Coordinates of C-alpha atoms and ligand atoms in Angstrom, one line a residue:
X283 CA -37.6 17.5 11.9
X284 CA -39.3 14.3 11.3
X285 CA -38.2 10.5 13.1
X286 CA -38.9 9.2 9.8
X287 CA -36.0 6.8 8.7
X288 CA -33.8 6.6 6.4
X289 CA -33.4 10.3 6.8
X290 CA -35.5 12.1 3.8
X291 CA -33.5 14.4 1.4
X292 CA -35.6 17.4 1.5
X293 CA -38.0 18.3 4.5
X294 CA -39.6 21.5 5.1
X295 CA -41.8 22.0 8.1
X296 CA -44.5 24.3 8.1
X297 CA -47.4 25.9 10.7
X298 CA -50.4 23.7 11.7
X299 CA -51.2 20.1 11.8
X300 CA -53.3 17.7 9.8
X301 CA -55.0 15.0 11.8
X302 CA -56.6 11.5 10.2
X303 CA -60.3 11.3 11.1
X304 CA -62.5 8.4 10.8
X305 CA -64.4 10.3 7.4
X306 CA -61.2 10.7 5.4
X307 CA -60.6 8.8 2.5
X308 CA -58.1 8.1 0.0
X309 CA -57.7 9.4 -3.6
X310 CA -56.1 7.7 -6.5
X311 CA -56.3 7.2 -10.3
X312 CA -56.7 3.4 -11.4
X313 CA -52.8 3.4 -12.3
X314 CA -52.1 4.2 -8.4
X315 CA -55.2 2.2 -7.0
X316 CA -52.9 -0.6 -5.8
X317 CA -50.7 1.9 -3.8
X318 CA -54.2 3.4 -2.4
X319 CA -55.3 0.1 -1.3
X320 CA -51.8 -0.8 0.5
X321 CA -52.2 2.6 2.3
X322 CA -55.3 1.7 4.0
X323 CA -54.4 -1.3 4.6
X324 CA -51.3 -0.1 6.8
X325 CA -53.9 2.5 8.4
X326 CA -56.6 0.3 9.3
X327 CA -55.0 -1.8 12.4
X328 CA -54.2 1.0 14.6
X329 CA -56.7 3.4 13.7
X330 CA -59.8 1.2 12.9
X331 CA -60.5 3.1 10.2
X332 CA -61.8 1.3 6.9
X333 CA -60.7 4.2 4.4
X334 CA -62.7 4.2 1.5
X335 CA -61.0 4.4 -2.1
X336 CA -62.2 7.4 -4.1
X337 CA -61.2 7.1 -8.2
X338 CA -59.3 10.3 -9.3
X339 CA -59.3 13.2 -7.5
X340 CA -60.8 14.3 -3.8
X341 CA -59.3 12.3 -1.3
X342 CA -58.4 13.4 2.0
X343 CA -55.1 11.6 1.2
X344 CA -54.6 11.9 -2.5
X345 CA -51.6 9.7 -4.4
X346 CA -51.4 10.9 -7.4
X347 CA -48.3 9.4 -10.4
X348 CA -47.1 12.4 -12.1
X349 CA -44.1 11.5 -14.8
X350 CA -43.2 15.0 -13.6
X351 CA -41.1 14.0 -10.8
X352 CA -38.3 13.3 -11.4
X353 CA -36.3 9.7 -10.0
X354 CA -37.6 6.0 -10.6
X355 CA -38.0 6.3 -6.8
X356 CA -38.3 9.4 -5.9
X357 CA -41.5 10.8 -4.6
X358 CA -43.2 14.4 -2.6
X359 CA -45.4 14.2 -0.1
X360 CA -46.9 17.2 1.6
X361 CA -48.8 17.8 4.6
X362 CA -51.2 20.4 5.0
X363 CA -53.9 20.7 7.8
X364 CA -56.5 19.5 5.4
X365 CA -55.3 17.1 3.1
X366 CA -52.2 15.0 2.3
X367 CA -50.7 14.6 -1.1
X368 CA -48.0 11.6 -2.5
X369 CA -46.5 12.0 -5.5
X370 CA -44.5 10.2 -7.7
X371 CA -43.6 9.3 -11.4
X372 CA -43.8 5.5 -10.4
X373 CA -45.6 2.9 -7.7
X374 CA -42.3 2.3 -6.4
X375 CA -42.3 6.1 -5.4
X376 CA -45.5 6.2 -4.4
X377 CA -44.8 3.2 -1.9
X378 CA -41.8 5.0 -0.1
X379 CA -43.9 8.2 0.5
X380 CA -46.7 5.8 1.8
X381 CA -43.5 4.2 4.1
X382 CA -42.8 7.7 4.8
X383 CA -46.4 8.9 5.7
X384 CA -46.8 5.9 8.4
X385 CA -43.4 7.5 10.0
X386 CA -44.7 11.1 10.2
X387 CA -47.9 9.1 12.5
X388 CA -47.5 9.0 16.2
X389 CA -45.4 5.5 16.5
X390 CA -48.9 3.7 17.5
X391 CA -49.9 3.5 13.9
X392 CA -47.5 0.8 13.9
X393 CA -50.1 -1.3 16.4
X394 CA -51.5 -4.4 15.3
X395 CA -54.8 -3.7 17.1
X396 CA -57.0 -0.1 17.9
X397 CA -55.5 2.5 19.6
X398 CA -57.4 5.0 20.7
X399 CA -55.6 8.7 19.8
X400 CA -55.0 11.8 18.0
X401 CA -53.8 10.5 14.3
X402 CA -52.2 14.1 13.6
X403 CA -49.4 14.5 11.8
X404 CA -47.1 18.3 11.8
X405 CA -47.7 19.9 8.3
X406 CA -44.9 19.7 5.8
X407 CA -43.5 19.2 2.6
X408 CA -40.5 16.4 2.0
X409 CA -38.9 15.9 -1.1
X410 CA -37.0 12.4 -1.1
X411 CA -35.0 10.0 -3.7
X412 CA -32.5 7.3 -2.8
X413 CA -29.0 8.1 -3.2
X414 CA -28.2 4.3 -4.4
X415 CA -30.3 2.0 -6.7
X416 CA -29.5 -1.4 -5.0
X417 CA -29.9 -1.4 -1.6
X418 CA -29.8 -4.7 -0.5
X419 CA -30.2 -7.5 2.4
X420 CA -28.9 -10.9 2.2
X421 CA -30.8 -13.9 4.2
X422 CA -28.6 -17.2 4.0
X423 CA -31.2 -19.9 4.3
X424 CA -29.0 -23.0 4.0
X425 CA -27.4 -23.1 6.9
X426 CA -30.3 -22.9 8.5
X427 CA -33.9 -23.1 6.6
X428 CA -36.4 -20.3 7.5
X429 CA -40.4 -20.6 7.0
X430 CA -42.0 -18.7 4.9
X431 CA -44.0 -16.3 7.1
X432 CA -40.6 -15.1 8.4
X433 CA -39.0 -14.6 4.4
X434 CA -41.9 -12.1 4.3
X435 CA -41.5 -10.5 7.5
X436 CA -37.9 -10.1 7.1
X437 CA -39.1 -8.3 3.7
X438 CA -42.0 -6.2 5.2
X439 CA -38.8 -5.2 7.4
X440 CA -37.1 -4.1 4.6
X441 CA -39.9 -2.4 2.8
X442 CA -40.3 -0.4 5.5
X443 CA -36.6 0.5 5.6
X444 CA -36.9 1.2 1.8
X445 CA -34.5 -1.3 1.0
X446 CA -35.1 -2.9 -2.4
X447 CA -33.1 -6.4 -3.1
X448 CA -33.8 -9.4 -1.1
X449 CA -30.9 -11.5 -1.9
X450 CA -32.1 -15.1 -1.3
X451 CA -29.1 -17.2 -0.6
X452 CA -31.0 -21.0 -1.4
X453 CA -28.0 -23.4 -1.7
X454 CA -24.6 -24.2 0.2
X455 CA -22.7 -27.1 1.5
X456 CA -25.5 -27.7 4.5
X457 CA -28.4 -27.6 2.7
X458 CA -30.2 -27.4 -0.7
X459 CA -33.4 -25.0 -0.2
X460 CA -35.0 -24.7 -3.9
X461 CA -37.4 -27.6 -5.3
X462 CA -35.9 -28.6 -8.7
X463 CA -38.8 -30.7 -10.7
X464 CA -35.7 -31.8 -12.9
X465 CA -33.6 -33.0 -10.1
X466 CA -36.1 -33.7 -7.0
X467 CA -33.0 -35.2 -5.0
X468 CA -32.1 -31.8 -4.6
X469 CA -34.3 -31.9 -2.1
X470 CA -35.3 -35.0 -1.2
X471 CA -31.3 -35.8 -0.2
X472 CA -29.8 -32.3 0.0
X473 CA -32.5 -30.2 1.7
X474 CA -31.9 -32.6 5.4
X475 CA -28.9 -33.0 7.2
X476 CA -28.7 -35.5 10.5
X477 CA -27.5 -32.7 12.8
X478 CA -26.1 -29.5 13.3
X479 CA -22.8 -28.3 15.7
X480 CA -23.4 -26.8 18.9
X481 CA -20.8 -24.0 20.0
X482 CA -18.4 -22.3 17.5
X483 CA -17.2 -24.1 14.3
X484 CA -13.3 -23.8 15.2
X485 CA -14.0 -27.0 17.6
X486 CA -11.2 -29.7 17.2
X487 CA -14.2 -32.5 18.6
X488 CA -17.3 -30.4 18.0
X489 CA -20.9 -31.9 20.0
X490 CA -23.6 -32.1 17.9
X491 CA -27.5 -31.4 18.9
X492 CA -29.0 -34.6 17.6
X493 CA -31.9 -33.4 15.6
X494 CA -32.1 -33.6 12.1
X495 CA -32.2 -30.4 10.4
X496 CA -34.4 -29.3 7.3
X497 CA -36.3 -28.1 4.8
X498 CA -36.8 -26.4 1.6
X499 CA -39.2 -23.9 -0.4
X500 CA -41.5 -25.2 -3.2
X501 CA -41.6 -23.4 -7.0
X502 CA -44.9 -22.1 -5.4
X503 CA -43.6 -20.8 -2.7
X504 CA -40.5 -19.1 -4.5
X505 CA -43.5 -17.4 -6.7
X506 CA -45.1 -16.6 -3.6
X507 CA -41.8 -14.8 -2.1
X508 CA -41.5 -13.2 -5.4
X509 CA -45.2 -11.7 -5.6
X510 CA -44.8 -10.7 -2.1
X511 CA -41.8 -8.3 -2.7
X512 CA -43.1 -7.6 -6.0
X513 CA -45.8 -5.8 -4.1
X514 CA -43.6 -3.9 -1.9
X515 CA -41.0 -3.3 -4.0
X516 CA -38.3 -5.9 -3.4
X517 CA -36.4 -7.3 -5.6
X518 CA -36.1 -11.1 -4.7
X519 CA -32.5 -12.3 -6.2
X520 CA -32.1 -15.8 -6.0
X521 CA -28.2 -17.2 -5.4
X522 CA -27.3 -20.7 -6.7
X523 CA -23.7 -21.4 -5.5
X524 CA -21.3 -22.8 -7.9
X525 CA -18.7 -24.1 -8.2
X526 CA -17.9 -24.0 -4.4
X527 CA -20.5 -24.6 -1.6
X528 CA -21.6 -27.7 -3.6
X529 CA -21.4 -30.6 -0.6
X530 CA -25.3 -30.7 -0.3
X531 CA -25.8 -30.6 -4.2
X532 CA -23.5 -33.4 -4.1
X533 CA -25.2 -35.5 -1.4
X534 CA -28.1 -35.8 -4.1
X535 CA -25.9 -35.8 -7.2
X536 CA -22.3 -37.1 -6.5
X537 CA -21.9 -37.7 -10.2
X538 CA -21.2 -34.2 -10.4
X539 CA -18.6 -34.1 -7.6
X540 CA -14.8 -35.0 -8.1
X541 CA -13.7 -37.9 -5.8
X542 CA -17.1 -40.1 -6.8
X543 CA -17.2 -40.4 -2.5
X544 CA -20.4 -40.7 -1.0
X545 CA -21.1 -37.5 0.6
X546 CA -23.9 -36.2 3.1
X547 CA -25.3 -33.2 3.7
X548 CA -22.1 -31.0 5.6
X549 CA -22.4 -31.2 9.3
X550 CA -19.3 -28.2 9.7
X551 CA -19.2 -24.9 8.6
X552 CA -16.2 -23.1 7.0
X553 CA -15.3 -23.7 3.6
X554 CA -15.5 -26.9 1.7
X555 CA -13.3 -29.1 -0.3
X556 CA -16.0 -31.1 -2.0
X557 CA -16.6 -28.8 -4.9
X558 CA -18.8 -29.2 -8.7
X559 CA -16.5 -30.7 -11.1
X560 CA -15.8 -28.5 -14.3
X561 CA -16.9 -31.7 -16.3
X562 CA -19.3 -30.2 -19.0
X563 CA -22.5 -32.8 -18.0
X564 CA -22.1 -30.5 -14.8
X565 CA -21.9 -27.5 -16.6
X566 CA -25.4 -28.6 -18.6
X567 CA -26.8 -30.0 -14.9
X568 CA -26.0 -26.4 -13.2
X569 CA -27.7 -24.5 -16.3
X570 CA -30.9 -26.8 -16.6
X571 CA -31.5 -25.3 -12.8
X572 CA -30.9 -21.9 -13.6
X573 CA -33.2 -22.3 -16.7
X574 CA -36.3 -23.8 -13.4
X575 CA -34.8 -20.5 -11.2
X576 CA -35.4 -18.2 -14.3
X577 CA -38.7 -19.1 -14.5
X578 CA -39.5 -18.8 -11.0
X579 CA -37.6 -15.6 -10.7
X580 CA -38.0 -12.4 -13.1
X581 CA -34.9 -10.5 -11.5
X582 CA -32.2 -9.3 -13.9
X583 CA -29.4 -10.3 -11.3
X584 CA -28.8 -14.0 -10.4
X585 CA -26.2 -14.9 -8.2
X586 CA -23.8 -17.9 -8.8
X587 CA -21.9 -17.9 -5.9
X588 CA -18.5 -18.1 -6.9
X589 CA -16.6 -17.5 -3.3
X590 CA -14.7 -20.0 -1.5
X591 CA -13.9 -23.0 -3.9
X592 CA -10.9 -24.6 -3.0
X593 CA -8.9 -26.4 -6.2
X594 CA -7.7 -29.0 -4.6
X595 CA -10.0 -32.0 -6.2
X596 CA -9.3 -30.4 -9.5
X597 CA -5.7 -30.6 -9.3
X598 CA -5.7 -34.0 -7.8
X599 CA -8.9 -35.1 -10.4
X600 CA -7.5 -36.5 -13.8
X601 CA -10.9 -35.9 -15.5
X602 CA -10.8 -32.1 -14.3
X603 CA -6.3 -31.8 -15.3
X604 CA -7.3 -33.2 -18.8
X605 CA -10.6 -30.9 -19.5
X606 CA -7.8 -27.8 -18.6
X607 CA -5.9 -29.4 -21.3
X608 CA -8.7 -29.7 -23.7
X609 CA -9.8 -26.3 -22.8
X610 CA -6.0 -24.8 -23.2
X611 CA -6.8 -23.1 -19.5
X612 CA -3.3 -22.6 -17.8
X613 CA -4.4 -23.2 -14.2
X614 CA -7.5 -24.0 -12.0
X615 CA -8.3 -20.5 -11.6
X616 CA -8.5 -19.9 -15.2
X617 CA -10.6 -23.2 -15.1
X618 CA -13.0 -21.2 -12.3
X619 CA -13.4 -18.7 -14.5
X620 CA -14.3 -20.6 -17.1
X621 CA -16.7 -22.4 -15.6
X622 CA -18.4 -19.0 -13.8
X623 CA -18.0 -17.5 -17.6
X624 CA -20.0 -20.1 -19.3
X625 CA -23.0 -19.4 -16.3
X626 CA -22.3 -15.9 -17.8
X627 CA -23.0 -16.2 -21.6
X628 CA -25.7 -18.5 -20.5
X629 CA -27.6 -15.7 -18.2
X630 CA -26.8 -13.2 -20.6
X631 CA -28.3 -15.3 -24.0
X632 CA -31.7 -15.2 -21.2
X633 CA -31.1 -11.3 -21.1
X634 CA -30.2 -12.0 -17.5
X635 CA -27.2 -11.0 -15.7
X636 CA -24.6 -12.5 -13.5
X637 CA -23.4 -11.5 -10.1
X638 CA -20.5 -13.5 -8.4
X639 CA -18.8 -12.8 -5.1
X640 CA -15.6 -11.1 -5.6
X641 CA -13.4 -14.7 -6.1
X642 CA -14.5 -14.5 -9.7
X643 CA -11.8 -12.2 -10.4
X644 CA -9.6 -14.8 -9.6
X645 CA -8.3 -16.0 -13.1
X646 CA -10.2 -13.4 -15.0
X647 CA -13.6 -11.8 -15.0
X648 CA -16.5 -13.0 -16.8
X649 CA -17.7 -10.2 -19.2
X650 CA -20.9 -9.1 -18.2
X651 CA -20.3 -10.3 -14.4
X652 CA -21.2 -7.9 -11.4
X653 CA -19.1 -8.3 -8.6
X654 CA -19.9 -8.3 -4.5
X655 CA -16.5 -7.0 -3.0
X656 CA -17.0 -9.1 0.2
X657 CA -13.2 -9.6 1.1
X658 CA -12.7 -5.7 1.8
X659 CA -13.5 -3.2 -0.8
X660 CA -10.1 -3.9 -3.0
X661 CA -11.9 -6.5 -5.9
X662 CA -15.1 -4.0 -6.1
X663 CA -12.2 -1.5 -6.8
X664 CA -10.4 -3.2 -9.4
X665 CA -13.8 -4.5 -11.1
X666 CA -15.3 -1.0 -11.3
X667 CA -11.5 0.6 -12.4
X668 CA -12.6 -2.7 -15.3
X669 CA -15.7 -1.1 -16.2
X670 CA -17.8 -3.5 -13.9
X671 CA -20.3 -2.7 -11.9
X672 CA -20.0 -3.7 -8.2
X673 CA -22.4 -3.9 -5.1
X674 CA -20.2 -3.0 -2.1
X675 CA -20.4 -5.9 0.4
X676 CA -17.5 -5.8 2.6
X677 CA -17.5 -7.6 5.6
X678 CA -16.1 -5.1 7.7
X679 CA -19.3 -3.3 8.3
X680 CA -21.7 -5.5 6.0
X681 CA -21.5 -8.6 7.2
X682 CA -24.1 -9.1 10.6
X683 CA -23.1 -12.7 11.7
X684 CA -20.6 -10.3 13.2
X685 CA -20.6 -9.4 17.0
X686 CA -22.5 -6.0 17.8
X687 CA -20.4 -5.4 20.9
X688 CA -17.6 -5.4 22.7
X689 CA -18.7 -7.2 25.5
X690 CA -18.9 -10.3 23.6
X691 CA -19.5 -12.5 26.4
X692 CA -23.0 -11.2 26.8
X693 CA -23.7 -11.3 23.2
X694 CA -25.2 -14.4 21.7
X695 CA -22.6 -16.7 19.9
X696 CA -21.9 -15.3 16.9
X697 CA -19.1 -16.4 14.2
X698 CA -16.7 -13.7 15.5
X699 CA -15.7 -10.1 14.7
X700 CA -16.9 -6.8 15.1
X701 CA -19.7 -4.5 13.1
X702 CA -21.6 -2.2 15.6
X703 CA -24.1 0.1 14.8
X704 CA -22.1 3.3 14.6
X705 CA -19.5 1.3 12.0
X706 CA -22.6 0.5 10.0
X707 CA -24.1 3.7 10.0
X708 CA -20.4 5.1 9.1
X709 CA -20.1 3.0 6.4
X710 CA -19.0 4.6 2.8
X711 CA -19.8 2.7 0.1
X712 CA -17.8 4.9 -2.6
X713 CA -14.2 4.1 -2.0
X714 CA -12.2 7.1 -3.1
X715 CA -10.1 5.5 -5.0
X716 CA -12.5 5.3 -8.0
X717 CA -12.9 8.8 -9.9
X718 CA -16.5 9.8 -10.6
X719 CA -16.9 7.8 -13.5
X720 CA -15.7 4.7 -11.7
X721 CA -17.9 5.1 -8.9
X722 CA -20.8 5.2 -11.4
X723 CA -20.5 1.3 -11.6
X724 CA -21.1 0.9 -7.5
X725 CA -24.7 0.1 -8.0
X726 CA -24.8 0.4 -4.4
X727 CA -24.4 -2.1 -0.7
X728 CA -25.5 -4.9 1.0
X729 CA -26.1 -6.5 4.6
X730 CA -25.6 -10.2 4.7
X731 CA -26.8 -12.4 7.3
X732 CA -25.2 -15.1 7.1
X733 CA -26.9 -18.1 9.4
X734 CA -24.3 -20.8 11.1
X735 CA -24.9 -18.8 13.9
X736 CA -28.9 -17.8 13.6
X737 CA -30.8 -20.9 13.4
X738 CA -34.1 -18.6 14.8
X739 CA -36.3 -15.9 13.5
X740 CA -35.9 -14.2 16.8
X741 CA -31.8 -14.1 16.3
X742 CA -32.1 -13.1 12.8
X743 CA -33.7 -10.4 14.2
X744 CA -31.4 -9.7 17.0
X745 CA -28.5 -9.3 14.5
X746 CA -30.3 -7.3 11.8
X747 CA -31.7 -4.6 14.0
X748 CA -31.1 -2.3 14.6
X749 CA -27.7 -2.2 12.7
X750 CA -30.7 -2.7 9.2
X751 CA -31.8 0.9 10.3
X752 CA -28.5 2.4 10.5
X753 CA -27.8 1.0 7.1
X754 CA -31.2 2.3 5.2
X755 CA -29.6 5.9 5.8
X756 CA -25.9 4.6 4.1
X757 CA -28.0 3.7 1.1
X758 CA -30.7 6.1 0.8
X759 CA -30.1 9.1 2.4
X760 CA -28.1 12.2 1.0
X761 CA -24.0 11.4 1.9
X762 CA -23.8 15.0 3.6
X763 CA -27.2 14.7 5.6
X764 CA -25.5 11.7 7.6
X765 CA -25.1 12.1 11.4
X766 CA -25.0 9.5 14.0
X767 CA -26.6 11.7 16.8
X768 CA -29.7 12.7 14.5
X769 CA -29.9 9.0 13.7
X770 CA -29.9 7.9 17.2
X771 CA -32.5 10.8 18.1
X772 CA -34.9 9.2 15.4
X773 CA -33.8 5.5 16.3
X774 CA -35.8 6.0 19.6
X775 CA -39.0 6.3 17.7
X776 CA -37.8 3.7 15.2
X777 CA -37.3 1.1 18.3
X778 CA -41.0 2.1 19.3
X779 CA -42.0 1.0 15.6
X780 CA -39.9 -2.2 15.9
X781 CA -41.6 -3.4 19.4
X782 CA -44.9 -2.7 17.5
X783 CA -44.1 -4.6 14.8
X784 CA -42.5 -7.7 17.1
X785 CA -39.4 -7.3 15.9
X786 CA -36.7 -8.7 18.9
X787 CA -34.1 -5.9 18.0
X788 CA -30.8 -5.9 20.6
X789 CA -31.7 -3.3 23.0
Ligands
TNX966 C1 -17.8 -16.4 4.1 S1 -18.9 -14.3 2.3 C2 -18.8 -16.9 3.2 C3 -20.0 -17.6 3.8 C4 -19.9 -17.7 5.3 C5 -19.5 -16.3 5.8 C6 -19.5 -16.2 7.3 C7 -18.9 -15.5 1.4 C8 -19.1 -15.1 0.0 N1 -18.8 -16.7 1.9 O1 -20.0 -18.9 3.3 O2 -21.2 -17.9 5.8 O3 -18.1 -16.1 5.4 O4 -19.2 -14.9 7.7

């Protein structure tokens, strides 16, 4: 058996050992030279070892693309005690056995610096392809912004882990992270607010820390993010919310609000009365950004939000009561969906499509909208009975702003409930009341990390690991090949992995 994880469909040990000496080298065609070169690059640190790149055949480690296999992402990889060999009918294959291969190393190949030992590795054949296609991690940035260098840590993380979606979640009510050269106020105003709460959010007269909180990521640096999970096979989904979560949005623009109040940037968290109005210059003010995110993002999904959009301002806004009439829409829900199903022709004109958090089946579902069940499983249900397809987000285990423990009083302040790592690593993501055709439209599950409580790399990291471990194996690994104790077994050598890679896991 092998620590790698997520656990590997198909592994077969065998006799004798192959160890990594300084002469090897690395074989690939020019189609899998980029793979080649991103394998000695994850070698070289630890081992010192400047692996040269042989074209075609040869190589002591030889990747080779074969449309053979079988599996967008699947991949083989064996070990015998002379050579290695990865294979694959795509890069993305070829990158999970690579992610695989630096498992099967003693745990020092993680290292950022020499290390002076045996690189041997037990001869073997694995066999491996994920079991969902979206396997997802959420990182809210608004509520508190994030450089860069950690956005591409927190992917490397995920690489690692196989995982495959970065869902980027740029706006909300406390900040507005995504340069728009259209509407630079977006920024300029909604990117800063003038403080932020200390303690919980269910304060009656809440402190605040005084210091001005901010930032935001340029078009270049979106590209940047992009590039960078392009390269490791991450997906970077970009989420706009609308028409709820608006308040920093409307700091910059309050045109497109309801009450024509001057707002700031939201200094509470919860959920928001000041919302977009359904006025159709806000409609064409909301698609002119999508049109800057499409260009900055290549992803077929983009997230609109959706969740948590009180109606209150539209029932009390004459402007919003006599668009309903215009629009013969019988209440505001209708009016929501409306709104969420005109995002939704206009993604799907740009061969595009729409996710929305499970609210936009509230007054009827767009047509070509994919739905995160985030309130339980039930509105993944109902949209997949519909023909949908769904990405299983529930909080209950999904969600890790949620307490890892018990013992909450010597946990870190977190927003409140309960998601440790067994739950997680228990976690279904086929509800059984869909039949088999019905459960063809879960694409798959999500963590979110959702940050009122995580204003720090260092407690990003506390939450996500390593309850992000036990979740690679919901998503990847083969339903019946799941056990808690095996996981925990290879967890210890994950953990070893993690301090090697600076990652401040809870312990
Ligand atoms: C609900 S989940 C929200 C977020 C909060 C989160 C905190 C969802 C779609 N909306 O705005 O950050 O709860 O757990």
């Amino acid at each position: 058996m092998t620590t790698i994880i997520p656990q590997p469909t198909h592994v077969k040990s065998l006799e004798g050992q192959f160890v990594l000496l300084e002469n090897a080298s690395i074989g690939a065609s020019t189609a899998a030279r980029a793979k080649a070169e991103q394998l000695a690059g994850f070698l070289r640190p630890a081992t010192g070892y400047a692996l040269p790149i042989i074209e075609g055949g040869g190589g002591t480690i030889q990747l080779e693309l074969n449309p053979k296999i079988e599996g967008a992402e699947a991949y083989e990889l064996s070990v015998s005690n002379s050579s290695i060999n990865l294979t694959a009918s795509s890069e993305a294959g070829l990158f999970y056995a690579i992610q695989s291969l630096r498992q099967l190393f003693p745990t020092s190949i993680f290292s950022h610096s020499r290390v002076d030992t045996v690189w041997s590795i037990p001869c073997l054949e694995i066999g491996d392809a994920p079991r969902f296609a979206w396997r997802g991690a959420h990182l809210d940035v608004s509520r508190h912004f994030m450089p860069l260098t950690f956005v591409k840590k927190f992917i490397d993380l995920m690489a690692l882990h196989k995982l495959n979606v970065f869902h980027w979640h740029l706006t909300d009510d406390q900040g507005w992270r995504l340069e728009s050269l259209k509407y630079p106020r977006l920024t300029e105003v909604g990117a800063w607010r003038k403080h932020t709460m200390i303690g919980h959010g269910h304060q009656e007269n809440p402190k605040f820390d005084g210091v001005p909180h901010g930032g935001f990521y340029t078009q270049t640096e979106a590209r940047e993010v992009v590039a960078y999970g392009l390269e490791r096979h991450v997906t970077v989904m970009p989420e706009i919310e609308m028409p709820g979560h608006a308040q920093a949005a409307l700091a910059a623009y309050p045109e497109f609000g309801n009450t024509g109040e001057k707002l700031e940037v939201w200094d509470r968290w919860g959920v928001n009365e000041n919302v977009f109005n359904p006025l159709e210059p806000t409609i064409l003010f909301l698609q002119d950004i999508l049109t800057e995110v499409l260009e900055i993002f290549p992803s077929q999904y983009i997230h609109v939000g959706g969740d948590e959009c009180p109606k209150t301002q539209w029932e009390q806004s004459a402007a919003a009561q006599v668009r309903m009439k215009d629009l013969e829409i019988g209440d505001e829900h209708a009016l929501q969906s409306y709104f969420i199903g005109r995002m939704d022709k206009f993604l799907t004109a740009k061969g595009r499509r729409l996710v929305g958090w499970d609210e936009i089946l509230e007054g009827g579902l767009t047509q070509n909208a994919t739905v995160m069940s985030w309130r339980g499983e039930a509105g993944g249900i109902v949209a997949a009975k519909a023909g949908h397809d769904v990405v299983m987000t529930p909080e209950y285990p999904t969600y890790f702003d949620h307490y890892q423990s018990q013992n909450k009083e010597l946990e870190p302040l977190a927003i409140g409930g309960l998601n440790t790592l067994e739950h997680v690593y228990a976690y279904e993501p086929i509800p059984p009341q869909l039949t088999e055709l019905e459960a063809r439209h879960v694409l798959g599950s999500q963590v979110q990390h959702w940050r009122e409580y995580m204003s720090t790399p260092e407690q990003v990291e506390y939450m996500a690991f390593p309850r992000l471990s036990a979740f690679s194996e919901v998503v990847w690994s083969d339903k019946t090949s799941r056990n808690y104790d095996g996981f925990l077994e290879r967890l210890t050598s994950q953990l070893e992995r993690l301090d090697l890679l600076k990652v401040n896991y809870r312990k």
